[in-house]
PDB file of C-alpha atoms in Angstrom:
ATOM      1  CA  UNK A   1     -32.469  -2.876 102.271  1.00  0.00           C
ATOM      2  CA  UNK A   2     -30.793  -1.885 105.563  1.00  0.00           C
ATOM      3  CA  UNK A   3     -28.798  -4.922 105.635  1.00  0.00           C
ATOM      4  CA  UNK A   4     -28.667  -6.091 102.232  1.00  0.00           C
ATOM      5  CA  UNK A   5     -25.351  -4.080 101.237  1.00  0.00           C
ATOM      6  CA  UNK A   6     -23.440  -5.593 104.138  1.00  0.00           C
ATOM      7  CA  UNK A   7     -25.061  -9.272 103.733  1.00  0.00           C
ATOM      8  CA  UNK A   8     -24.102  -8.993  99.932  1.00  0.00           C
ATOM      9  CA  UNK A   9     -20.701  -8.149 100.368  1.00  0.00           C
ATOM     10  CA  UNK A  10     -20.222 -10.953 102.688  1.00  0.00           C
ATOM     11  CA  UNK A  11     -21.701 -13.708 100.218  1.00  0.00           C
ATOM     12  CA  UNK A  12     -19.482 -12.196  97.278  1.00  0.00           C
ATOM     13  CA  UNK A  13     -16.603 -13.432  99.110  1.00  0.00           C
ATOM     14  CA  UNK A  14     -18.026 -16.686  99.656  1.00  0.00           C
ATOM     15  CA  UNK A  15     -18.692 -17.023  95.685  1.00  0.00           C
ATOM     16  CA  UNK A  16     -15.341 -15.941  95.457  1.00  0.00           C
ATOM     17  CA  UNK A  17     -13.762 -18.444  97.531  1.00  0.00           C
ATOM     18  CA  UNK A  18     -12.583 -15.259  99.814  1.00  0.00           C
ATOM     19  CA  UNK A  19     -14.558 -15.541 102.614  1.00  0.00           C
ATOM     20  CA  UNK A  20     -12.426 -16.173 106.062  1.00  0.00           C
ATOM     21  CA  UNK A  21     -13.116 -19.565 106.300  1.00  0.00           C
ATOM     22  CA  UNK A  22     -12.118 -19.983 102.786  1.00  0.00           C
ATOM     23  CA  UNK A  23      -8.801 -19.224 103.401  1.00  0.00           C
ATOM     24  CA  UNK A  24      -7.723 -20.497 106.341  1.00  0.00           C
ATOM     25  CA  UNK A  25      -4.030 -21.666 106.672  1.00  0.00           C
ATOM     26  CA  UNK A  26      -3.727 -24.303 108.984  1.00  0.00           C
ATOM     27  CA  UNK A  27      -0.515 -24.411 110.892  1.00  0.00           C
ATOM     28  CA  UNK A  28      -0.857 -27.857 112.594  1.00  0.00           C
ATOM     29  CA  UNK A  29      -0.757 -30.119 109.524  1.00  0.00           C
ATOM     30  CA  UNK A  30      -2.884 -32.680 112.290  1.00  0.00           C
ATOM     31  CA  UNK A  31      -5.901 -30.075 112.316  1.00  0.00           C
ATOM     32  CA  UNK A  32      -6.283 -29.449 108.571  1.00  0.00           C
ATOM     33  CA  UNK A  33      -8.835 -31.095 106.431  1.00  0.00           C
ATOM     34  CA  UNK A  34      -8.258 -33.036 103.689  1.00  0.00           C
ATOM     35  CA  UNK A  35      -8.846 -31.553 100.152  1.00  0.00           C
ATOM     36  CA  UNK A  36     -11.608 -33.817  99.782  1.00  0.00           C
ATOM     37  CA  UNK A  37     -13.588 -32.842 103.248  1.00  0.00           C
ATOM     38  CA  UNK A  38     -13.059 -29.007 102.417  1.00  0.00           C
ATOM     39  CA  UNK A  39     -14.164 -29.039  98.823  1.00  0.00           C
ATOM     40  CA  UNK A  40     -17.050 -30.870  99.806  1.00  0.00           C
ATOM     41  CA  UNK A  41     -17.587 -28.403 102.723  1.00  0.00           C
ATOM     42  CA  UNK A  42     -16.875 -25.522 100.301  1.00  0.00           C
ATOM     43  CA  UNK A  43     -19.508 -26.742  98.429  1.00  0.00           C
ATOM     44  CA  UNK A  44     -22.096 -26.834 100.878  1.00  0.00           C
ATOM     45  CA  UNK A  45     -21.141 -22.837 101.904  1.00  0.00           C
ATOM     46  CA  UNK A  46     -21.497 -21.697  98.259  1.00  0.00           C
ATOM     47  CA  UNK A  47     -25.124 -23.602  97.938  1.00  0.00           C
ATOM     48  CA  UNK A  48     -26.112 -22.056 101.292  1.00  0.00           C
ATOM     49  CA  UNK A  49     -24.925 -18.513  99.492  1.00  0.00           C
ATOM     50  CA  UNK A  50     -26.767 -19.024  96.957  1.00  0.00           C
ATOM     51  CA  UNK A  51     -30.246 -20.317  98.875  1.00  0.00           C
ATOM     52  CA  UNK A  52     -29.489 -16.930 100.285  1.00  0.00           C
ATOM     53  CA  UNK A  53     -29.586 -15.019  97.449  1.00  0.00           C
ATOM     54  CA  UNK A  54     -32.603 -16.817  95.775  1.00  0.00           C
ATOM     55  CA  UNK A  55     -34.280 -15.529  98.956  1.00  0.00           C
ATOM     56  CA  UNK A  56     -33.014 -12.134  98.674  1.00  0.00           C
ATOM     57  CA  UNK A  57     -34.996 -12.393  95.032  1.00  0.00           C
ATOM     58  CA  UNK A  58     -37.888 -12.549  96.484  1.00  0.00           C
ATOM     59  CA  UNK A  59     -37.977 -10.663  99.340  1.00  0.00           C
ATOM     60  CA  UNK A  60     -36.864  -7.571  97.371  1.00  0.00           C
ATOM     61  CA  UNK A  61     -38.800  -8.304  93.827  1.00  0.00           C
ATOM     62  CA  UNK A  62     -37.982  -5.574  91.522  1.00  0.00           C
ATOM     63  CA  UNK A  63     -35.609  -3.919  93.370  1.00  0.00           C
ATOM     64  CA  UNK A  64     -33.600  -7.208  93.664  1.00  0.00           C
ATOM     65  CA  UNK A  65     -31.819  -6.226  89.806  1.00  0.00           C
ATOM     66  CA  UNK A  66     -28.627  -4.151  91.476  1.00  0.00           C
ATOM     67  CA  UNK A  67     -27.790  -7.195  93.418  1.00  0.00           C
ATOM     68  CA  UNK A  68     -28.697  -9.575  90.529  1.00  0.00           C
ATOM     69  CA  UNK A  69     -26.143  -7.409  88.256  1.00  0.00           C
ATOM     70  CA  UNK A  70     -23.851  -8.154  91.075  1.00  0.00           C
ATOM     71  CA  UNK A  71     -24.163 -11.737  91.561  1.00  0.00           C
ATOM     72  CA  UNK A  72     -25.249 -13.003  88.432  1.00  0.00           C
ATOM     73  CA  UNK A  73     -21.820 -12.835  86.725  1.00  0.00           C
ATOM     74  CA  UNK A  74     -20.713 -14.943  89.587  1.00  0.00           C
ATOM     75  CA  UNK A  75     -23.226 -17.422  89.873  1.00  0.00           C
ATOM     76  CA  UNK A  76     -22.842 -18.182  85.969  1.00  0.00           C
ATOM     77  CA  UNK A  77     -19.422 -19.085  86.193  1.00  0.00           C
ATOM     78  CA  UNK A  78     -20.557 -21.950  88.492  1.00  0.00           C
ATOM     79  CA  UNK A  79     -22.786 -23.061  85.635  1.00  0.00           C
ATOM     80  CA  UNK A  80     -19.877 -23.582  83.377  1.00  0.00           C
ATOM     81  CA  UNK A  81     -19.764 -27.121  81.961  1.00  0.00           C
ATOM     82  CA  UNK A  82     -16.017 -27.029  83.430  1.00  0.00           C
ATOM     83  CA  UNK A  83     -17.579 -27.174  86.887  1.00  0.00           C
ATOM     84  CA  UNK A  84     -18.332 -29.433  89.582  1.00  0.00           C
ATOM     85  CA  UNK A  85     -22.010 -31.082  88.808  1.00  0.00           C
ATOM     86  CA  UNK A  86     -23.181 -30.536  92.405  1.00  0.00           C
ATOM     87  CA  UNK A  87     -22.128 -26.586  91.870  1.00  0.00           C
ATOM     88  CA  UNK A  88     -22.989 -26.498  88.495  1.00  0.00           C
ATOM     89  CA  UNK A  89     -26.844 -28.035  89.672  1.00  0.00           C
ATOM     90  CA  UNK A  90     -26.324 -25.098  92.760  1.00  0.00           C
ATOM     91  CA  UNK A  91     -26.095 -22.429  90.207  1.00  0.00           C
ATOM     92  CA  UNK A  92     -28.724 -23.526  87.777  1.00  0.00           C
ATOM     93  CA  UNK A  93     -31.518 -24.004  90.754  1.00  0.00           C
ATOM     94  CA  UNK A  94     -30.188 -20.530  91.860  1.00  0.00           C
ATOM     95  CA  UNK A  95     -30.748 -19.019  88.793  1.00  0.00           C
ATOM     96  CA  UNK A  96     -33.804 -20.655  88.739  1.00  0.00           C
ATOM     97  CA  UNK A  97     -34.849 -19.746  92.263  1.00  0.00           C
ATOM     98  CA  UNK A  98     -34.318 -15.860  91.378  1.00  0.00           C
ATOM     99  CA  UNK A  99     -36.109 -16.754  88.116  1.00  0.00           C
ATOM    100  CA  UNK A 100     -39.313 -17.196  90.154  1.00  0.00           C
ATOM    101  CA  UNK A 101     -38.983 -14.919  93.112  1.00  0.00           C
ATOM    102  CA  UNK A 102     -37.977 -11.603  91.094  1.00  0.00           C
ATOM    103  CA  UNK A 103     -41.076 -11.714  88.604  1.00  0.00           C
ATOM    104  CA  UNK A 104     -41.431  -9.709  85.676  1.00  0.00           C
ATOM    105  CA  UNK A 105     -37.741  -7.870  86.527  1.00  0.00           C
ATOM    106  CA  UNK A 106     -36.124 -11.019  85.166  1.00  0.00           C
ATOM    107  CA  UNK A 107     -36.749  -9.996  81.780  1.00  0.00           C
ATOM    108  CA  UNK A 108     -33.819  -7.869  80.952  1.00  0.00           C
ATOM    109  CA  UNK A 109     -31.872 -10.966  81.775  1.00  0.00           C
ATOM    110  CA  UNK A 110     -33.066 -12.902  79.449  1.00  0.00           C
ATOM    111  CA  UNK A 111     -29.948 -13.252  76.911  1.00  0.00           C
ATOM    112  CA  UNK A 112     -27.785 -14.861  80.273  1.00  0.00           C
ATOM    113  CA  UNK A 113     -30.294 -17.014  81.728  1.00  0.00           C
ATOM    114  CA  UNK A 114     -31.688 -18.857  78.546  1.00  0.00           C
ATOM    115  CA  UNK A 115     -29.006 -20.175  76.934  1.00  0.00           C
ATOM    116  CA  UNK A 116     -27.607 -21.953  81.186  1.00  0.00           C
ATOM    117  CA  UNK A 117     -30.555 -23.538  81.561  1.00  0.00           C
ATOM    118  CA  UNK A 118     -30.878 -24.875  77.675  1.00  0.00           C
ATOM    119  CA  UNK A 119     -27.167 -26.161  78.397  1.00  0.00           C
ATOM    120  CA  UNK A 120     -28.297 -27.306  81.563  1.00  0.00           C
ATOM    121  CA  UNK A 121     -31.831 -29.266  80.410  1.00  0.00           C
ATOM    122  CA  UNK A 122     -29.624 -31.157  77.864  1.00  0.00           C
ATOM    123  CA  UNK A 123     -27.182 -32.651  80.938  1.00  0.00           C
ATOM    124  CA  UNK A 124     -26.925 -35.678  81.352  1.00  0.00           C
ATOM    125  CA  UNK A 125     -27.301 -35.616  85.238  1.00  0.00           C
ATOM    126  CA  UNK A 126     -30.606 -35.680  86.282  1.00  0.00           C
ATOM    127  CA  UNK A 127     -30.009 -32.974  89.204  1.00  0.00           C
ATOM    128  CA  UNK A 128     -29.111 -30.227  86.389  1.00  0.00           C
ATOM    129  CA  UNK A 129     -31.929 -31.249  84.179  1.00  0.00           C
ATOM    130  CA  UNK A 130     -34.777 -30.976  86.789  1.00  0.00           C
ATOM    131  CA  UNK A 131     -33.372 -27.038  87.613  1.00  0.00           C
ATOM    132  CA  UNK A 132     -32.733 -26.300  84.427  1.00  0.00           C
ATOM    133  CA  UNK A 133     -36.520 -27.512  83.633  1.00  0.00           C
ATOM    134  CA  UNK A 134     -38.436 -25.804  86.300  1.00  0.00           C
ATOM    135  CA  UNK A 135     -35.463 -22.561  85.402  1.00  0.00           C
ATOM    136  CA  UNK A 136     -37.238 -22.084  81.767  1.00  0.00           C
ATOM    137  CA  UNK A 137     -40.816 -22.583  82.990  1.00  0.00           C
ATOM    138  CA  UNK A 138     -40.535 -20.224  86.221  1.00  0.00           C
ATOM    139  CA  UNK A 139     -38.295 -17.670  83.276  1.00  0.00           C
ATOM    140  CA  UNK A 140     -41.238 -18.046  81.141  1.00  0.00           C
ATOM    141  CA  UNK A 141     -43.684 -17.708  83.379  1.00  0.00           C
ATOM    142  CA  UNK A 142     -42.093 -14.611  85.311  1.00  0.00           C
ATOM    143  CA  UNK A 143     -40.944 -12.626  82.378  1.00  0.00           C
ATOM    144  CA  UNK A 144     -42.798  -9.924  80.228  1.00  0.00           C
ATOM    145  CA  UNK A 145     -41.313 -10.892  76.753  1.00  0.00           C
ATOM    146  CA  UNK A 146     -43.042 -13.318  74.076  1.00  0.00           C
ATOM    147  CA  UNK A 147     -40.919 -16.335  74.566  1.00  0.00           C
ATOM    148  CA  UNK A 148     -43.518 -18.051  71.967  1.00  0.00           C
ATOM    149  CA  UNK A 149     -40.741 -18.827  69.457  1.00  0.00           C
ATOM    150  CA  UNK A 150     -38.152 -20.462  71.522  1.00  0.00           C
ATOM    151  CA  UNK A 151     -41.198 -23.670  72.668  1.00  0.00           C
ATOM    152  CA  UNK A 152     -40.324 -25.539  70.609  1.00  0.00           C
ATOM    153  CA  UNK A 153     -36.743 -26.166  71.228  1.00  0.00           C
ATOM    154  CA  UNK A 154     -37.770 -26.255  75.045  1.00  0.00           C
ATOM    155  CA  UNK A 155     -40.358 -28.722  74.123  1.00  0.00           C
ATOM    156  CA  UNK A 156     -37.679 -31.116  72.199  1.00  0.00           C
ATOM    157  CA  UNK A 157     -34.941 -30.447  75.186  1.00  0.00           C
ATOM    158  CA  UNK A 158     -37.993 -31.693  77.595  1.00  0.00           C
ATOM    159  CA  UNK A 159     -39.025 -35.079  75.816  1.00  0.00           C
ATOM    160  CA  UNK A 160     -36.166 -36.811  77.100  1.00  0.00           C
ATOM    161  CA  UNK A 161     -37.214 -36.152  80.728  1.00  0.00           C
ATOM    162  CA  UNK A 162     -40.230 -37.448  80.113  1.00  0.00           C
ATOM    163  CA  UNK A 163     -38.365 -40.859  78.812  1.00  0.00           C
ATOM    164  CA  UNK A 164     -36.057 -41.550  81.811  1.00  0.00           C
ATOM    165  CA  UNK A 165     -36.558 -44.415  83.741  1.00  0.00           C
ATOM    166  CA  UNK A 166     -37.696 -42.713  86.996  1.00  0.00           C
ATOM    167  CA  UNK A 167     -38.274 -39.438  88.466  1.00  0.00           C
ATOM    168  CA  UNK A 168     -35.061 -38.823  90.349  1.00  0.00           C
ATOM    169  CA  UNK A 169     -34.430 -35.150  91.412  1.00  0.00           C
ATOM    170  CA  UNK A 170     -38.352 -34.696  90.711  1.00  0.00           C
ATOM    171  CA  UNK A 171     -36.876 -34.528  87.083  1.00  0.00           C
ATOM    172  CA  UNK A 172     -40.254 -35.288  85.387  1.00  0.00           C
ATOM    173  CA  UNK A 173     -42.245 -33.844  87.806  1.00  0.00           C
ATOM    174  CA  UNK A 174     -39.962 -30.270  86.892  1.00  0.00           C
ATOM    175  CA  UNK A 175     -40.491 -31.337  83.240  1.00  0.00           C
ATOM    176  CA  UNK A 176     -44.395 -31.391  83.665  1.00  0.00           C
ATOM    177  CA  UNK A 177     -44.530 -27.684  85.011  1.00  0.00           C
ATOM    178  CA  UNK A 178     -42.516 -26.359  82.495  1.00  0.00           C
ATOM    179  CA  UNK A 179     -45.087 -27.669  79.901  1.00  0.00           C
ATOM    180  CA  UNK A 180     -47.791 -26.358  81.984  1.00  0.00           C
ATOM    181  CA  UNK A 181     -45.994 -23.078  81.987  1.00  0.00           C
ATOM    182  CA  UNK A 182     -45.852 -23.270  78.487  1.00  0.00           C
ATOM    183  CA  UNK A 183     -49.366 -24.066  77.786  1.00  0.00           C
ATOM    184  CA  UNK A 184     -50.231 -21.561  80.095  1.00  0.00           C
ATOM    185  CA  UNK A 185     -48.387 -18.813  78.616  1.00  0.00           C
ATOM    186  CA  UNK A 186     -49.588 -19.430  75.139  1.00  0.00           C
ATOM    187  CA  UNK A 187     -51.523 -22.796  74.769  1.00  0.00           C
ATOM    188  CA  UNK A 188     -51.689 -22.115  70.519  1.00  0.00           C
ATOM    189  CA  UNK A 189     -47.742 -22.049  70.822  1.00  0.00           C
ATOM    190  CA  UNK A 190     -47.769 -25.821  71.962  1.00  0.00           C
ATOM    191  CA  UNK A 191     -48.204 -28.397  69.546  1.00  0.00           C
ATOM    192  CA  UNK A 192     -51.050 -30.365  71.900  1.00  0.00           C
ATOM    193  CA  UNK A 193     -51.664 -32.915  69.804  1.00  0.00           C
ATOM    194  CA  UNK A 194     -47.771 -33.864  69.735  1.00  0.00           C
ATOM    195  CA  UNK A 195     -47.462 -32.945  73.499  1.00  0.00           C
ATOM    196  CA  UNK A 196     -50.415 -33.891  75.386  1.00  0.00           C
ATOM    197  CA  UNK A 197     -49.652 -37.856  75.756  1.00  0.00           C
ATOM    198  CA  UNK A 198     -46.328 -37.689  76.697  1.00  0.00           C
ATOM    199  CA  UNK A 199     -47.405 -34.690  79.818  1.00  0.00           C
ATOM    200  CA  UNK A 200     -50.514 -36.394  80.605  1.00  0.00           C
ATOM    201  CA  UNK A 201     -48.164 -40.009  80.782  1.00  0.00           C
ATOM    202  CA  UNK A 202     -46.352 -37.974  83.528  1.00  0.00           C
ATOM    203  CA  UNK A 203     -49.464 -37.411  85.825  1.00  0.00           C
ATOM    204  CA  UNK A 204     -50.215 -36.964  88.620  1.00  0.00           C
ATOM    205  CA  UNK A 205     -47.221 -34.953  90.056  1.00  0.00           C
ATOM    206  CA  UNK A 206     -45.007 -37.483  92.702  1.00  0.00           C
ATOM    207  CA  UNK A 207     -42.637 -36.004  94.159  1.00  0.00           C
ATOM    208  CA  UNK A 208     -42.497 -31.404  93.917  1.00  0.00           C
ATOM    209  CA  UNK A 209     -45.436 -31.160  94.492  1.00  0.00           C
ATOM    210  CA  UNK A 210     -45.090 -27.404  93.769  1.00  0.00           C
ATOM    211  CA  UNK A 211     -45.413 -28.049  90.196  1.00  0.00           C
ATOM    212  CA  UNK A 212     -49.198 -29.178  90.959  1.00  0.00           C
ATOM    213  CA  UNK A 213     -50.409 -25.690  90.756  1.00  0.00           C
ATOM    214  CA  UNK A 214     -49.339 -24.700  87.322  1.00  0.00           C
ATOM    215  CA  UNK A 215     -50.020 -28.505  85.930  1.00  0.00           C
ATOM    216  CA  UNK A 216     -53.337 -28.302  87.266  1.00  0.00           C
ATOM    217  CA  UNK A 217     -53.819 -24.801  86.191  1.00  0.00           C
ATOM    218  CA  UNK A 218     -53.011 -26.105  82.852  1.00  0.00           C
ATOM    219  CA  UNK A 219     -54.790 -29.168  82.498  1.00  0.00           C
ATOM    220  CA  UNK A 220     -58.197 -26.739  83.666  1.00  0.00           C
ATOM    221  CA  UNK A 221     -57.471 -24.199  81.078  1.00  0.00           C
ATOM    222  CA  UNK A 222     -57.404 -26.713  78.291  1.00  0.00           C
ATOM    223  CA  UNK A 223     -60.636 -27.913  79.192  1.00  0.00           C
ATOM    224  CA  UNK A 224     -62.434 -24.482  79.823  1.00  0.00           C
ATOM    225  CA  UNK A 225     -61.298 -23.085  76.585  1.00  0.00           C
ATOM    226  CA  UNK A 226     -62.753 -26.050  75.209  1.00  0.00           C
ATOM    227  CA  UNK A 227     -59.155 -27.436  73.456  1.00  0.00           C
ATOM    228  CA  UNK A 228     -60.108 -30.329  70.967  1.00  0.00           C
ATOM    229  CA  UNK A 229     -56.868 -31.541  71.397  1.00  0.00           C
ATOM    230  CA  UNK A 230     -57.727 -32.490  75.399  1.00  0.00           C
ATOM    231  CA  UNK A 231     -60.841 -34.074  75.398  1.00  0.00           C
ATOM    232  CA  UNK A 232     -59.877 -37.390  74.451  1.00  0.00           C
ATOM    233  CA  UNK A 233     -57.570 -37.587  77.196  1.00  0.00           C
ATOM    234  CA  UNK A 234     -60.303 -36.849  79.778  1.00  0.00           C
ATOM    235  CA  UNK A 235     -61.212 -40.399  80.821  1.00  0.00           C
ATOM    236  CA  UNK A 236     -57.212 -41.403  81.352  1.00  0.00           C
ATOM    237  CA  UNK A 237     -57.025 -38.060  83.268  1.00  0.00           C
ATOM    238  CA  UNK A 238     -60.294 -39.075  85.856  1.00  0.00           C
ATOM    239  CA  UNK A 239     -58.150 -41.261  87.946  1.00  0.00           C
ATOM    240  CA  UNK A 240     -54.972 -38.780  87.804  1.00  0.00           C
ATOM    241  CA  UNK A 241     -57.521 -36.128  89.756  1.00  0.00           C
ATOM    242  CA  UNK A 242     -59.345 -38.463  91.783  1.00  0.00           C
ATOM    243  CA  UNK A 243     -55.246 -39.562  93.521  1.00  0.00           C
ATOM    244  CA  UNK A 244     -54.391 -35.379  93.429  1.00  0.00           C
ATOM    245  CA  UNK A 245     -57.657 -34.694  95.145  1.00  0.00           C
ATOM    246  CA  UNK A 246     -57.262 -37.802  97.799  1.00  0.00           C
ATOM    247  CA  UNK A 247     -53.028 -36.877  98.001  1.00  0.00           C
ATOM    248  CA  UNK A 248     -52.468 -34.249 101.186  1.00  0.00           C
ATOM    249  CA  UNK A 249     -49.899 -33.421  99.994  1.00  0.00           C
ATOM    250  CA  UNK A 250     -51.330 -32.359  96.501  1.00  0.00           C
ATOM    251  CA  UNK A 251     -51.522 -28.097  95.706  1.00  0.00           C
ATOM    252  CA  UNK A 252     -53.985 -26.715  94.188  1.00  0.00           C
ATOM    253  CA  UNK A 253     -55.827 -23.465  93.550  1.00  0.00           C
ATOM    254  CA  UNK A 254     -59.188 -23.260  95.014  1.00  0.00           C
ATOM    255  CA  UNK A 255     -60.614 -22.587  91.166  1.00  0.00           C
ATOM    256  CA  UNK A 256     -58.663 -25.661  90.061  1.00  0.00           C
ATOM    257  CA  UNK A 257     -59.420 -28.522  92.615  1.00  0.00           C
ATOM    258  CA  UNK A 258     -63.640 -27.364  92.016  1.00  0.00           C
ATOM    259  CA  UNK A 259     -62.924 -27.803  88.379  1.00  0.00           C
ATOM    260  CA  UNK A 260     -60.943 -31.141  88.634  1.00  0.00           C
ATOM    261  CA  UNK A 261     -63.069 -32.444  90.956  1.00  0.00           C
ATOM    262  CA  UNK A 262     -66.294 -31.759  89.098  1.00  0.00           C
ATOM    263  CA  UNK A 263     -64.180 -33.309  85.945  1.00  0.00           C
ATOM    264  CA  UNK A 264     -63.536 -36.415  88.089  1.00  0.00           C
ATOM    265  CA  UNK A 265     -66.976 -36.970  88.734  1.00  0.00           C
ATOM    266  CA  UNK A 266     -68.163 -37.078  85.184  1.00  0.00           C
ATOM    267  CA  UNK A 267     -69.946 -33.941  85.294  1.00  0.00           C
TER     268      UNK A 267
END
């Protein structure tokens, strides 16, 4: 925490639009920007800020919430429907970002984060969707309240994801961990039977792969808890593990890629 007052202050006046290079007045009309070049340059400084502060979640955990109650305010107004989509997309994957990396001290922010990323995962553009998706699932997952009663309208804000025409932004890749996260939070809160053929229809993960870990997770604790609702669905899933086992680039727990791989064998 040496540093992290200082740091903090210094990114405030970036979200601010205060920062030096912010507010530079250029004398020589020949060596200023166009407004064009420096909001697309101001732009890229705010999401570097905010990368920064995501990280600053999860170096410091816990003790992250004074400089969440500092910055979130901030970040929130950039996820104001008003608002650029590029910062708007920034602030949501921020939020999401912190969502992950500060663990069960997101909690007590529940009543600010939910209702961004529902806005968000109801966007049209694809960018805000996929954050705003892997935002609730990574709040879900992270958090220490019941969230039980709010899955289904997360579920009905997801479907659409599912239905788009490709998976740009990882969009239904970010869609498929949020389920998982669901189902692994509280698999008798999910309507399976409604759910499982659109997820499993979004299988194997193609582009983040990140979300392999808790779709995998998912997809073993259905089966080892002996869900009815899965085991119809095991002979479309075979060749879905058999490409995530052969796929590098595929993540998996060590429990999960025994149990997927004995499942792809037939055994």
């Amino acid at each position: 925490m040496q540093y992290a007052e200082e740091i903090s202050k210094r990114l405030l006046e970036i979200f601010e639009k205060k920062a030096p290079c912010q507010t530079i007045d250029f004398e020589d009309e020949d060596d200023a920007l166009d407004e064009d070049d420096m909001a697309e340059l101001d732009s890229l400084l705010i999401c570097a800020a905010a990368d920064c502060v995501a990280e600053f979640a999860d170096v410091f955990g816990d003790a992250f919430e004074p400089i969440m109650d500092t910055f979130l305010p901030h970040i929130a107004n950039y996820a104001k429907p008003a608002v650029a989509v590029s910062e708007r997309a920034m602030a949501v994957g921020c939020l999401a970002e912190i969502s992950k990396n500060m663990g069960p001290g997101i909690t007590k922010y529940a009543e600010e984060l939910f209702p961004i990323f529902m806005r968000a995962l109801q966007d049209e553009h694809a960018e805000l969707c996929s954050n705003a998706a892997f935002g609730v699932g990574a709040f879900i997952e992270s958090a220490t309240v019941d969230a039980s009663a709010y899955f289904s309208e997360v579920l009905k804000a997801l479907y659409p994801l599912f239905k788009r025409d490709d998976n740009s932004n990882n969009v239904k890749d970010n869609a498929a961990g949020c389920v998982a996260r669901l189902i692994l939070e509280n698999a008798d809160a999910v309507p399976l039977a409604d759910v499982l053929p659109v997820w499993i229809s979004a299988l194997p993960i193609r582009g983040d792969h990140l979300e392999d870990i808790p779709v995998y997770d998912a997809v073993c604790h259905l089966f080892k808890n002996k869900r009815a609702e899965v085991e119809p669905f095991q002979s479309a899933l075979e060749p879905v593990f058999k490409q995530a086992l052969a796929d590098p680039d595929t993540m998996l727990s060590d429990e999960s890629r025994e149990f997927i791989a004995m499942l792809a064998g037939g055994n």
